[in-house]
Coordinates of C-alpha atoms in Angstrom, one line a residue:
M1 CA -82.4 -8.6 0.2
E2 CA -82.0 -9.4 -3.4
L3 CA -79.4 -6.6 -3.7
E4 CA -77.6 -8.2 -0.8
T5 CA -77.8 -11.6 -2.2
E6 CA -76.4 -10.2 -5.5
R7 CA -73.6 -8.3 -3.9
A8 CA -72.5 -11.6 -1.9
E9 CA -72.9 -13.7 -5.3
I10 CA -70.5 -11.1 -6.9
Q11 CA -68.0 -11.0 -4.2
R12 CA -67.6 -14.9 -4.2
A13 CA -67.2 -14.7 -7.8
L14 CA -64.4 -12.1 -7.4
D15 CA -62.7 -14.0 -4.6
S16 CA -62.7 -17.1 -6.8
L17 CA -61.0 -15.3 -9.6
S18 CA -57.3 -15.8 -10.5
N19 CA -54.7 -14.6 -12.9
Y20 CA -52.6 -18.0 -13.5
Q21 CA -50.9 -16.1 -16.4
A22 CA -49.2 -13.4 -14.0
P23 CA -45.3 -14.2 -14.0
I24 CA -45.7 -14.5 -10.0
C25 CA -47.8 -17.9 -10.5
A26 CA -44.6 -19.3 -12.6
L27 CA -42.7 -19.2 -9.2
P28 CA -42.2 -22.6 -7.6
E29 CA -44.3 -22.6 -4.1
E30 CA -41.2 -23.1 -2.3
L31 CA -39.3 -20.4 -4.0
L32 CA -42.4 -17.8 -3.0
S33 CA -42.5 -19.0 0.8
D34 CA -38.7 -18.2 0.8
I35 CA -39.1 -14.8 -0.4
L36 CA -41.9 -14.1 2.1
Q37 CA -39.9 -15.8 4.9
I38 CA -37.0 -13.4 4.2
G39 CA -39.1 -10.5 4.2
H40 CA -40.6 -11.6 7.5
A41 CA -37.4 -12.0 9.0
M42 CA -36.2 -8.5 8.0
Q43 CA -39.5 -6.9 9.2
V44 CA -39.0 -8.6 12.7
A45 CA -35.3 -7.4 13.1
E46 CA -36.5 -3.7 12.1
A47 CA -39.3 -3.6 14.6
R48 CA -37.1 -5.0 17.3
A49 CA -34.4 -2.2 16.6
F50 CA -36.6 0.6 16.3
V51 CA -39.2 -0.6 19.1
V52 CA -42.6 0.2 17.1
D53 CA -43.0 -0.9 13.7
F54 CA -46.0 1.0 11.9
S55 CA -46.1 -1.3 8.7
P56 CA -48.3 -4.3 8.1
A57 CA -47.3 -7.4 9.1
I58 CA -45.6 -9.7 6.1
E59 CA -47.7 -12.5 6.8
L60 CA -51.0 -10.7 6.9
S61 CA -50.2 -8.6 3.9
A62 CA -49.1 -11.9 1.9
S63 CA -52.5 -13.5 2.6
Q64 CA -54.2 -10.6 1.1
V65 CA -52.7 -10.3 -2.4
A66 CA -54.1 -13.2 -4.1
S67 CA -55.4 -16.6 -3.7
Y68 CA -52.3 -18.1 -4.7
W69 CA -50.2 -16.0 -2.0
R70 CA -53.1 -16.7 0.5
N71 CA -52.4 -20.3 0.0
I72 CA -48.8 -20.4 0.5
A73 CA -48.7 -17.6 3.2
I74 CA -51.0 -20.0 5.4
R75 CA -48.9 -23.1 4.5
T76 CA -45.8 -21.4 5.7
P77 CA -45.4 -22.0 9.5
R78 CA -42.5 -19.5 9.9
L79 CA -44.5 -16.6 9.0
W80 CA -46.6 -17.0 11.8
N81 CA -44.5 -18.0 14.9
T82 CA -43.7 -14.4 15.7
I83 CA -46.6 -12.7 17.5
R84 CA -46.3 -8.9 18.2
L85 CA -48.8 -7.5 20.4
P86 CA -51.4 -5.7 20.2
K87 CA -53.5 -8.0 18.7
N88 CA -56.8 -9.4 19.8
S89 CA -57.5 -13.2 21.2
G90 CA -58.8 -14.3 17.7
Q91 CA -55.5 -13.0 15.9
I92 CA -53.4 -14.4 18.6
E93 CA -54.8 -17.9 18.2
L94 CA -54.6 -17.5 14.5
H95 CA -50.8 -17.3 14.7
L96 CA -50.6 -20.1 17.4
R97 CA -52.2 -22.6 14.8
R98 CA -50.9 -21.8 11.7
S99 CA -47.3 -21.7 13.3
Q100 CA -48.0 -25.6 13.5
G101 CA -45.8 -26.4 16.5
L102 CA -42.7 -24.1 15.8
P103 CA -41.0 -22.1 18.6
L104 CA -42.7 -18.7 19.4
D105 CA -41.2 -15.4 19.3
V106 CA -43.7 -13.2 21.4
I107 CA -43.1 -9.3 21.2
I108 CA -45.3 -7.1 23.2
N109 CA -44.7 -3.4 22.1
E110 CA -46.1 -0.2 23.9
G111 CA -49.8 0.4 23.6
T112 CA -50.7 -3.2 24.3
T113 CA -53.6 -3.0 26.5
Q114 CA -53.9 -5.6 29.8
P115 CA -56.8 -7.7 27.9
S116 CA -54.7 -8.5 25.2
V117 CA -52.1 -9.7 27.3
Q118 CA -54.6 -11.6 29.2
S119 CA -55.6 -13.3 26.0
L120 CA -52.0 -14.2 25.2
C121 CA -51.1 -15.4 28.5
R122 CA -54.5 -17.7 28.5
L123 CA -53.7 -19.1 25.2
L124 CA -50.0 -19.8 26.2
S125 CA -50.8 -21.6 29.4
P126 CA -54.2 -22.7 30.4
L127 CA -52.8 -23.4 33.8
S128 CA -52.1 -19.6 34.5
T129 CA -53.6 -18.4 37.7
I130 CA -54.9 -14.8 35.9
T131 CA -58.5 -14.0 36.3
L132 CA -59.7 -12.9 32.8
L133 CA -62.7 -10.5 33.6
S134 CA -62.9 -9.4 30.2
F135 CA -62.3 -12.7 28.6
S136 CA -65.8 -14.4 29.3
R137 CA -65.3 -16.6 26.2
A138 CA -62.1 -18.4 27.0
S139 CA -63.9 -21.6 26.7
Q140 CA -64.4 -21.2 22.9
L141 CA -60.8 -21.1 22.1
S142 CA -60.0 -25.0 21.1
S143 CA -56.2 -24.3 21.2
S144 CA -56.3 -22.8 24.7
Q145 CA -56.8 -26.2 26.0
T146 CA -53.5 -27.6 25.0
G147 CA -51.4 -24.7 26.0
H148 CA -48.4 -23.1 24.0
L149 CA -46.0 -22.0 26.6
S150 CA -43.5 -24.9 26.4
R151 CA -43.0 -23.6 22.6
L152 CA -41.8 -20.1 23.9
R153 CA -38.4 -19.3 22.6
R154 CA -38.2 -15.5 22.8
L155 CA -40.2 -13.1 25.0
I156 CA -39.8 -9.6 24.6
V157 CA -41.9 -7.1 26.7
D158 CA -41.8 -3.4 26.5
G159 CA -43.3 -2.9 30.1
V160 CA -42.2 0.8 30.0
Q161 CA -45.6 1.5 28.3
C162 CA -47.6 -1.4 30.0
S163 CA -49.5 -1.4 32.9
A164 CA -48.0 -3.0 36.5
A165 CA -50.8 -5.5 35.9
S166 CA -49.7 -6.6 32.7
V167 CA -46.3 -7.1 33.5
H168 CA -47.4 -9.4 36.6
D169 CA -49.6 -11.1 34.3
I170 CA -46.6 -12.2 32.1
I171 CA -44.7 -13.3 35.0
R172 CA -47.4 -15.3 36.5
C173 CA -47.8 -17.1 33.3
L174 CA -44.0 -18.0 32.9
N175 CA -44.4 -19.3 36.3
S176 CA -47.2 -21.4 35.4
A177 CA -45.4 -24.0 33.3
D178 CA -42.0 -24.8 32.0
T179 CA -40.4 -23.1 29.1
P180 CA -37.8 -25.5 28.1
H181 CA -37.0 -23.8 24.6
L182 CA -36.8 -20.0 26.0
I183 CA -33.7 -19.0 25.0
E184 CA -34.0 -15.1 25.4
L185 CA -36.1 -12.9 28.0
E186 CA -36.6 -9.1 27.8
L187 CA -38.9 -7.5 30.4
S188 CA -39.1 -4.0 31.3
A189 CA -41.2 -2.8 34.3
P190 CA -43.1 0.1 34.1
W191 CA -41.7 3.3 35.4
Q192 CA -44.1 4.0 38.1
V193 CA -43.2 0.0 39.7
R194 CA -39.8 -0.5 40.0
S195 CA -40.0 -3.4 42.3
I196 CA -41.6 -6.3 40.4
A197 CA -40.0 -9.7 41.0
F198 CA -40.2 -13.2 39.9
D199 CA -41.5 -16.1 41.8
R200 CA -39.1 -18.5 43.1
T201 CA -41.0 -21.3 41.5
Y202 CA -39.4 -20.3 38.2
K203 CA -36.4 -22.2 39.3
N204 CA -35.2 -24.7 36.6
R205 CA -38.1 -23.8 34.4
A206 CA -36.0 -22.4 31.4
P207 CA -32.9 -24.5 31.3
Q208 CA -31.9 -23.2 27.7
L209 CA -32.2 -19.6 28.9
T210 CA -29.2 -17.7 27.2
A211 CA -30.1 -13.9 27.2
V212 CA -31.8 -12.1 30.0
M213 CA -32.5 -8.3 29.9
L214 CA -34.3 -7.1 32.8
N215 CA -35.1 -3.2 33.4
G216 CA -36.5 -2.6 36.9
V217 CA -37.3 -6.1 37.5
K218 CA -35.6 -7.6 40.8
F219 CA -33.1 -10.0 39.9
A220 CA -31.7 -12.7 42.4
D221 CA -31.3 -16.4 42.1
C222 CA -34.9 -17.1 41.1
L223 CA -33.7 -17.5 37.6
D224 CA -31.3 -20.4 38.3
P225 CA -29.7 -22.5 36.8
M226 CA -27.2 -19.8 35.5
E227 CA -24.8 -21.7 34.0
H228 CA -26.4 -21.4 30.6
I229 CA -26.8 -17.4 30.3
K230 CA -24.3 -15.9 28.0
A231 CA -25.8 -12.2 28.0
L232 CA -27.1 -10.3 30.8
R233 CA -28.7 -6.8 30.9
L234 CA -29.7 -5.4 34.2
W235 CA -30.8 -1.9 34.1
E236 CA -32.7 0.1 37.2
Y237 CA -32.6 -3.2 39.1
P238 CA -33.6 -3.0 42.9
T239 CA -31.4 -5.6 43.6
P240 CA -28.5 -5.3 46.3
L241 CA -25.0 -5.9 45.2
S242 CA -24.5 -9.1 47.6
T243 CA -27.5 -10.6 46.4
L244 CA -26.3 -9.8 42.7
S245 CA -22.6 -11.2 43.3
R246 CA -24.0 -14.4 44.7
T247 CA -26.1 -14.7 41.2
L248 CA -23.3 -13.7 38.9
N249 CA -20.8 -16.1 40.5
T250 CA -23.1 -18.8 39.0
M251 CA -22.9 -17.2 35.5
V252 CA -19.8 -19.4 34.4
N253 CA -20.4 -19.2 30.8
L254 CA -21.5 -15.4 30.6
V255 CA -19.8 -13.4 27.7
H256 CA -21.6 -10.1 27.6
M257 CA -22.8 -8.0 30.1
Q258 CA -24.4 -4.3 30.6
L259 CA -25.0 -3.3 34.1
D260 CA -26.3 -0.2 35.7
L261 CA -24.0 0.7 38.7
C262 CA -27.1 2.3 40.8
I263 CA -26.7 0.3 43.7
A264 CA -25.2 1.1 47.2
F265 CA -21.9 -0.6 48.1
S266 CA -21.0 -1.6 51.6
D267 CA -17.3 -1.8 52.8
Q268 CA -17.2 -5.4 52.5
E269 CA -18.7 -6.9 49.4
P270 CA -18.0 -10.3 47.9
S271 CA -15.8 -10.9 45.0
I272 CA -17.3 -11.5 41.2
A273 CA -15.8 -14.2 39.2
L274 CA -16.7 -14.1 35.4
P275 CA -14.2 -16.3 33.8
A276 CA -15.9 -16.3 30.6
L277 CA -16.8 -12.6 30.2
L278 CA -15.4 -10.9 26.9
E279 CA -17.6 -7.7 27.0
L280 CA -18.6 -5.4 29.9
H281 CA -20.9 -2.4 29.5
L282 CA -20.9 -0.2 32.9
S283 CA -23.5 3.0 33.4
I284 CA -22.3 5.2 36.3
S285 CA -24.2 7.6 38.1
Q286 CA -21.5 8.5 40.5
S287 CA -17.8 8.3 39.8
G288 CA -16.7 6.5 43.0
K289 CA -18.7 3.4 42.3
L290 CA -16.3 2.3 39.1
P291 CA -13.3 1.6 41.1
K292 CA -15.3 0.1 43.8
F293 CA -16.9 -2.5 41.2
L294 CA -13.7 -3.2 39.0
I295 CA -11.7 -4.0 42.2
L296 CA -14.4 -6.9 42.9
L297 CA -14.6 -8.2 39.5
D298 CA -12.2 -10.9 38.3
A299 CA -12.5 -11.2 34.4
P300 CA -9.3 -12.9 33.0
N301 CA -10.8 -13.0 29.5
L302 CA -12.3 -9.5 29.4
D303 CA -12.1 -8.1 25.9
C304 CA -13.9 -4.9 25.6
L305 CA -15.0 -2.3 28.5
S306 CA -17.4 0.0 27.6
I307 CA -18.0 3.0 30.3
V308 CA -20.6 5.5 30.3
S309 CA -20.7 8.3 32.8
F310 CA -22.2 11.7 33.6
A311 CA -19.5 12.4 36.3
V312 CA -15.7 12.5 36.0
T313 CA -14.1 9.3 36.7
T314 CA -10.7 8.2 38.1
L315 CA -9.2 4.8 39.2
D316 CA -7.8 4.8 42.5
E317 CA -4.3 3.3 43.5
A318 CA -5.8 -0.2 44.7
C319 CA -7.8 -0.6 41.3
M320 CA -4.9 0.5 39.3
S321 CA -2.4 -2.0 41.0
S322 CA -5.0 -4.7 40.5
C323 CA -6.7 -4.4 37.4
P324 CA -3.6 -5.5 35.0
S325 CA -3.5 -9.1 36.8
R326 CA -7.5 -9.2 36.5
F327 CA -8.0 -7.9 33.1
P328 CA -4.7 -9.2 31.3
K329 CA -6.6 -9.5 28.0
L330 CA -8.4 -6.3 27.7
R331 CA -8.0 -4.7 24.3
Q332 CA -10.9 -2.5 23.5
L333 CA -11.7 0.6 25.7
I334 CA -15.0 2.4 24.9
F335 CA -15.8 6.1 26.8
Q336 CA -19.1 7.2 25.9
E337 CA -20.8 10.3 26.5
N338 CA -19.7 12.0 29.4
G339 CA -22.1 14.9 30.4
P340 CA -23.6 17.9 28.5
P341 CA -21.4 20.0 26.1
T342 CA -20.9 22.6 28.4
E343 CA -19.1 20.4 30.9
C344 CA -17.2 18.8 28.5
A345 CA -14.8 22.0 28.0
L346 CA -13.7 21.2 31.6
Y347 CA -13.8 17.7 31.4
C348 CA -10.8 16.2 33.6
T349 CA -11.0 12.7 34.0
D350 CA -7.5 11.1 35.1
Y351 CA -6.6 9.1 31.7
A352 CA -3.1 8.2 33.3
S353 CA -5.2 6.0 35.7
Y354 CA -6.9 4.1 32.9
A355 CA -3.3 3.7 31.0
V356 CA -1.8 2.3 34.1
A357 CA -4.9 -0.1 35.0
F358 CA -5.4 -1.2 31.1
P359 CA -1.6 -0.9 29.7
Q360 CA -2.5 -3.0 26.5
I361 CA -5.2 -1.4 25.1
C362 CA -5.1 -1.9 21.1
R363 CA -8.6 -0.1 20.2
L364 CA -9.8 3.2 21.7
E365 CA -13.2 4.7 21.0
I366 CA -14.5 7.9 22.3
A367 CA -17.8 9.6 21.9
I368 CA -16.7 12.6 23.4
V369 CA -15.2 15.8 22.1
V370 CA -12.5 17.1 24.2
E371 CA -9.4 18.1 22.5
K372 CA -7.5 17.9 25.6
F373 CA -8.4 14.1 25.9
I374 CA -7.3 13.8 22.6
L375 CA -4.1 15.5 22.7
T376 CA -3.0 13.8 26.0
I377 CA -3.6 10.3 24.6
L378 CA -1.6 11.2 21.5
E379 CA 1.0 13.5 22.4
G380 CA 1.4 13.4 26.3
V381 CA 3.7 10.9 28.4
N382 CA 2.1 8.8 31.0
P383 CA 3.6 10.0 34.1
A384 CA 3.6 6.7 35.8
N385 CA 6.3 5.3 33.5
L386 CA 7.4 8.1 31.2
K387 CA 6.2 6.3 28.0
S388 CA 3.4 7.0 25.5
Y389 CA -0.3 6.3 26.8
W390 CA -1.1 2.9 25.4
P391 CA 2.1 2.1 23.7
E392 CA -0.1 -0.7 21.8
L393 CA -2.8 1.4 20.5
D394 CA -3.2 1.0 16.5
T395 CA -7.0 1.9 16.4
L396 CA -8.4 5.0 17.3
A397 CA -12.5 5.7 16.9
I398 CA -13.7 9.4 17.3
K399 CA -17.8 9.5 17.4
R400 CA -18.2 13.0 17.3
H401 CA -16.6 15.8 15.0
I402 CA -13.0 17.0 15.8
G403 CA -11.0 19.8 14.2
I404 CA -8.8 18.1 11.5
P405 CA -5.9 20.2 12.0
I406 CA -5.6 19.2 15.8
I407 CA -5.7 15.3 15.4
S408 CA -3.8 15.4 12.3
S409 CA -1.0 17.4 14.5
A410 CA -1.4 15.0 17.4
L411 CA -1.3 11.8 15.2
A412 CA 2.0 13.0 13.7
H413 CA 3.5 13.7 17.0
R414 CA 2.7 10.1 18.0
A415 CA 4.0 8.7 14.9
R416 CA 7.3 10.5 15.3
N417 CA 7.3 8.8 18.8
G418 CA 7.3 5.4 17.1
R419 CA 3.7 4.7 18.3
P420 CA 1.6 5.5 15.1
I421 CA -2.1 5.0 14.6
Q422 CA -2.8 2.8 12.0
R423 CA -6.4 3.0 11.8
L424 CA -8.3 6.2 12.3
L425 CA -12.3 6.0 12.5
L426 CA -13.9 9.4 12.0
T427 CA -17.9 10.4 11.4
Q428 CA -16.9 13.3 9.6
K429 CA -16.1 13.7 5.6
V430 CA -12.3 14.5 5.8
P431 CA -12.1 16.8 2.6
E432 CA -8.3 16.4 2.3
R433 CA -6.8 13.0 2.6
E434 CA -3.4 15.0 2.4
A435 CA -3.7 16.1 5.9
F436 CA -2.9 13.0 7.7
E437 CA 0.5 11.8 7.1
G438 CA 2.2 8.3 7.0
E439 CA 0.5 5.0 6.1
M440 CA -2.6 5.6 8.3
E441 CA -6.0 4.0 7.0
L442 CA -8.7 6.5 7.2
L443 CA -12.0 4.8 7.6
P444 CA -15.7 5.9 8.2
Y445 CA -17.1 5.7 12.0
T446 CA -19.4 2.6 12.5
N447 CA -20.7 1.6 15.9
S448 CA -19.4 -2.1 16.2
W449 CA -20.7 -2.3 19.9
P450 CA -21.5 -4.7 21.0
V451 CA -18.8 -6.9 19.8
H452 CA -19.3 -10.2 21.9
W453 CA -22.8 -11.3 21.6
P454 CA -24.6 -15.0 21.4
S455 CA -24.9 -15.6 18.3
E456 CA -28.2 -17.4 19.1
C457 CA -29.9 -14.0 20.1
P458 CA -30.1 -11.5 17.8
I459 CA -29.1 -8.0 19.1
T460 CA -31.8 -6.2 20.9
R461 CA -32.9 -2.5 21.1

């Protein structure tokens, strides 16, 4: 007992030590607080980009350096308004209390257990209908009496690695109360459960919702009103196209959409009008679905179209004739990876159909290495009008390595035809700048997609 008492006294003495001569103590508290907030914001952004973050949280690390740092960290609410699970109930409540009423960003990463999710839901909304079998001491948590769901600003759930029960708990929590400040919702269902749906009682509970990203979650009119949504990503969604069309037609402010065309089309599908859409990314499993979808879409302000397909894609006559009038402002076209390398050698997509459908392309980006494609674009003549493919094309970005002599010859041929490429973006280093003729600007390839994303919502993984 004496040794234990002595040890406790020594520990208290050590805890009270402060080196006020240290340079860090000369910094104003406001400056150190700003530095910690910048580091916290960078760490959150990296964690979202790389899915899993193994580094200690800035707010926890700073509170353990010294008493001076700890006092500042605890009194800086913005260090605590991002809650990244897995965390236990005590840690969650600590963040809720120290964030002092600021809007909350909740990120549920892989490895989060259902008890952790249930603790979060109970603290966010005491009205939640969740039965917390493993949370018998809920009454001891004082902050749970008020609830914090109304503070929720962003909710990101990597449900692919969570249980179906955890995802259901999250949805029931959202259904239990209003979320007037929620602007971003990202929710993935587990691989073994692809039919999770929102309750229709969620209508009008999130009037400021701006970005919605759902993977394997049913998506219908349950998230109305839709006029605030600017960014939408739907992956593996078990929703009929007719239902999806009705929902999309209410999104008059949608500017960015990523869509997995994995659904069946009927003969008479309703048209889709998206007057504000600027960027569209389509993932295609069957080539015939692309023209069927494009012919239904009316997006007069569409600027960027990205296509990823594992099959040969071609636009039919009806699509080619109607696309110029329905997409008059389309300037950027992106072809993503199209099948394994063994199939790329036989790649035979009808690029003439794209040139007819989208004649005003200025920037072309390709993530495939098919020399036949490159030569066709730069040297060939469009049989539809006997002119060069995409006469206004001035920027070409190539994501994969390609033979420099081949691309150099093709570029020179196009320049002689009066249609020079002004900017070429390559991933590979070009040893000899003299390999390219003319005044063309050679730049390193950078993945600039997406180019149109709501500024209030940071780009997610």
